[in-house]
């Protein structure tokens, strides 16, 4: 069975998402949906679709989730809802470049929302220095 590594920095830990995390991720999921989300992502690890829980090193509290797909590609893409500017800052800090706006791309709570699309070339990643 394949298992994801645990990655850590001075401030953060990235570890495999587990069913125990479901209670810590109610937003934006209604009752029961967070558990389904976690189960879906943990079962997809064999297909190259990975989800990591992000924790603070000192507090060990879940502060987010990062999903990774098709890790061995020349061109990686990521997106975030426009209202979530903090995610955009994380992408930029890690070398992603803004490609554009996908209008009304995601439907949340019966409302369509715009998404910002970013990309990262393998050559960009190799030349990038990430500051923690």
mmCIF file of C-alpha atoms in Angstrom:
data_model
loop_
_atom_site.group_PDB
_atom_site.id
_atom_site.type_symbol
_atom_site.label_atom_id
_atom_site.label_comp_id
_atom_site.label_asym_id
_atom_site.label_seq_id
_atom_site.Cartn_x
_atom_site.Cartn_y
_atom_site.Cartn_z
ATOM 1 C CA UNK A 1 0.000 0.000 0.000
ATOM 2 C CA UNK A 2 1.273 3.454 -0.939
ATOM 3 C CA UNK A 3 1.611 6.005 1.853
ATOM 4 C CA UNK A 4 2.286 9.717 1.669
ATOM 5 C CA UNK A 5 5.313 11.159 3.435
ATOM 6 C CA UNK A 6 5.148 13.624 6.301
ATOM 7 C CA UNK A 7 6.880 16.863 5.329
ATOM 8 C CA UNK A 8 7.890 19.538 7.803
ATOM 9 C CA UNK A 9 9.468 22.958 8.030
ATOM 10 C CA UNK A 10 10.314 25.017 11.066
ATOM 11 C CA UNK A 11 6.714 26.289 11.204
ATOM 12 C CA UNK A 12 4.536 23.772 9.356
ATOM 13 C CA UNK A 13 3.793 20.080 8.931
ATOM 14 C CA UNK A 14 2.239 18.557 5.807
ATOM 15 C CA UNK A 15 0.901 15.099 6.522
ATOM 16 C CA UNK A 16 -1.549 12.730 4.891
ATOM 17 C CA UNK A 17 -5.156 13.742 5.361
ATOM 18 C CA UNK A 18 -7.020 11.375 7.701
ATOM 19 C CA UNK A 19 -10.642 10.754 8.584
ATOM 20 C CA UNK A 20 -9.995 12.285 12.023
ATOM 21 C CA UNK A 21 -9.444 15.624 10.242
ATOM 22 C CA UNK A 22 -13.064 15.795 9.085
ATOM 23 C CA UNK A 23 -14.273 17.416 12.316
ATOM 24 C CA UNK A 24 -11.710 20.207 11.880
ATOM 25 C CA UNK A 25 -12.832 21.170 8.372
ATOM 26 C CA UNK A 26 -16.510 22.090 8.578
ATOM 27 C CA UNK A 27 -16.186 25.157 6.332
ATOM 28 C CA UNK A 28 -17.381 25.215 3.544
ATOM 29 C CA UNK A 29 -18.865 21.735 3.915
ATOM 30 C CA UNK A 30 -22.336 21.039 5.300
ATOM 31 C CA UNK A 31 -22.842 18.244 7.850
ATOM 32 C CA UNK A 32 -21.225 14.991 6.718
ATOM 33 C CA UNK A 33 -19.622 16.423 3.579
ATOM 34 C CA UNK A 34 -16.192 16.975 5.145
ATOM 35 C CA UNK A 35 -16.038 13.261 5.986
ATOM 36 C CA UNK A 36 -16.966 12.360 2.394
ATOM 37 C CA UNK A 37 -14.317 14.796 1.126
ATOM 38 C CA UNK A 38 -11.615 13.151 3.265
ATOM 39 C CA UNK A 39 -12.672 9.610 2.300
ATOM 40 C CA UNK A 40 -12.679 10.533 -1.389
ATOM 41 C CA UNK A 41 -9.209 12.043 -1.232
ATOM 42 C CA UNK A 42 -7.635 9.286 0.834
ATOM 43 C CA UNK A 43 -8.974 6.649 -1.586
ATOM 44 C CA UNK A 44 -7.602 8.518 -4.635
ATOM 45 C CA UNK A 45 -3.959 8.396 -3.512
ATOM 46 C CA UNK A 46 -3.310 5.393 -5.746
ATOM 47 C CA UNK A 47 -4.321 7.427 -8.829
ATOM 48 C CA UNK A 48 -1.832 10.263 -8.372
ATOM 49 C CA UNK A 49 -4.225 12.580 -6.560
ATOM 50 C CA UNK A 50 -2.875 13.548 -3.144
ATOM 51 C CA UNK A 51 -4.274 15.597 -0.277
ATOM 52 C CA UNK A 52 -2.137 16.805 2.605
ATOM 53 C CA UNK A 53 -3.319 18.301 5.887
ATOM 54 C CA UNK A 54 -1.438 21.479 6.818
ATOM 55 C CA UNK A 55 -0.717 21.962 10.523
ATOM 56 C CA UNK A 56 1.211 24.467 12.565
ATOM 57 C CA UNK A 57 4.314 22.831 14.012
ATOM 58 C CA UNK A 58 3.801 24.113 17.568
ATOM 59 C CA UNK A 59 0.014 23.973 17.922
ATOM 60 C CA UNK A 60 -0.690 20.856 15.805
ATOM 61 C CA UNK A 61 -3.975 22.364 14.628
ATOM 62 C CA UNK A 62 -5.300 21.867 11.119
ATOM 63 C CA UNK A 63 -5.079 25.165 9.228
ATOM 64 C CA UNK A 64 -5.664 23.978 5.683
ATOM 65 C CA UNK A 65 -5.459 21.325 3.015
ATOM 66 C CA UNK A 66 -3.395 21.204 -0.151
ATOM 67 C CA UNK A 67 -4.257 18.916 -3.057
ATOM 68 C CA UNK A 68 -1.674 17.772 -5.588
ATOM 69 C CA UNK A 69 -2.394 16.128 -8.946
ATOM 70 C CA UNK A 70 -0.128 14.752 -11.706
ATOM 71 C CA UNK A 71 3.123 15.578 -9.945
ATOM 72 C CA UNK A 72 5.468 14.591 -12.762
ATOM 73 C CA UNK A 73 4.340 17.123 -15.360
ATOM 74 C CA UNK A 74 6.255 19.897 -17.088
ATOM 75 C CA UNK A 75 3.440 22.356 -16.399
ATOM 76 C CA UNK A 76 1.519 22.456 -13.099
ATOM 77 C CA UNK A 77 -1.615 24.483 -12.501
ATOM 78 C CA UNK A 78 -3.381 25.645 -9.362
ATOM 79 C CA UNK A 79 -6.380 27.811 -8.714
ATOM 80 C CA UNK A 80 -8.221 29.511 -5.896
ATOM 81 C CA UNK A 81 -11.454 31.410 -5.485
ATOM 82 C CA UNK A 82 -10.930 35.146 -5.911
ATOM 83 C CA UNK A 83 -12.182 35.836 -2.380
ATOM 84 C CA UNK A 84 -9.423 33.596 -0.964
ATOM 85 C CA UNK A 85 -6.456 35.887 -1.600
ATOM 86 C CA UNK A 86 -4.318 34.133 1.048
ATOM 87 C CA UNK A 87 -4.149 31.037 -1.180
ATOM 88 C CA UNK A 88 -2.929 33.216 -4.045
ATOM 89 C CA UNK A 89 -0.138 34.550 -1.857
ATOM 90 C CA UNK A 90 0.953 30.999 -1.003
ATOM 91 C CA UNK A 91 1.026 30.068 -4.694
ATOM 92 C CA UNK A 92 3.057 33.149 -5.602
ATOM 93 C CA UNK A 93 5.496 32.539 -2.753
ATOM 94 C CA UNK A 94 6.108 29.099 -4.232
ATOM 95 C CA UNK A 95 6.820 30.397 -7.724
ATOM 96 C CA UNK A 96 3.414 30.110 -9.393
ATOM 97 C CA UNK A 97 2.565 32.830 -11.927
ATOM 98 C CA UNK A 98 -0.923 34.243 -12.471
ATOM 99 C CA UNK A 99 -2.324 33.038 -15.805
ATOM 100 C CA UNK A 100 -5.763 34.596 -15.661
ATOM 101 C CA UNK A 101 -9.285 34.648 -14.345
ATOM 102 C CA UNK A 102 -11.810 31.858 -14.864
ATOM 103 C CA UNK A 103 -15.159 33.581 -14.586
ATOM 104 C CA UNK A 104 -17.911 31.782 -12.655
ATOM 105 C CA UNK A 105 -15.807 28.593 -12.594
ATOM 106 C CA UNK A 106 -16.857 27.221 -9.181
ATOM 107 C CA UNK A 107 -20.308 26.864 -7.689
ATOM 108 C CA UNK A 108 -20.468 27.331 -3.902
ATOM 109 C CA UNK A 109 -23.705 27.649 -1.947
ATOM 110 C CA UNK A 110 -25.841 28.082 -5.068
ATOM 111 C CA UNK A 111 -23.644 30.910 -6.345
ATOM 112 C CA UNK A 112 -21.004 30.868 -9.065
ATOM 113 C CA UNK A 113 -17.623 32.337 -8.148
ATOM 114 C CA UNK A 114 -14.606 33.470 -10.132
ATOM 115 C CA UNK A 115 -11.315 31.605 -9.805
ATOM 116 C CA UNK A 116 -7.753 32.827 -10.369
ATOM 117 C CA UNK A 117 -5.613 30.384 -12.340
ATOM 118 C CA UNK A 118 -1.863 30.054 -11.721
ATOM 119 C CA UNK A 119 0.824 27.929 -13.357
ATOM 120 C CA UNK A 120 4.300 26.705 -12.546
ATOM 121 C CA UNK A 121 6.749 25.326 -15.087
ATOM 122 C CA UNK A 122 9.188 22.649 -14.039
ATOM 123 C CA UNK A 123 12.038 25.033 -14.929
ATOM 124 C CA UNK A 124 10.477 27.731 -12.706
ATOM 125 C CA UNK A 125 10.299 25.266 -9.815
ATOM 126 C CA UNK A 126 13.921 24.193 -10.225
ATOM 127 C CA UNK A 127 15.063 27.834 -10.168
ATOM 128 C CA UNK A 128 12.762 28.894 -7.315
ATOM 129 C CA UNK A 129 14.006 29.541 -3.799
ATOM 130 C CA UNK A 130 11.163 29.185 -1.304
ATOM 131 C CA UNK A 131 11.445 31.332 1.807
ATOM 132 C CA UNK A 132 9.888 29.893 4.953
#
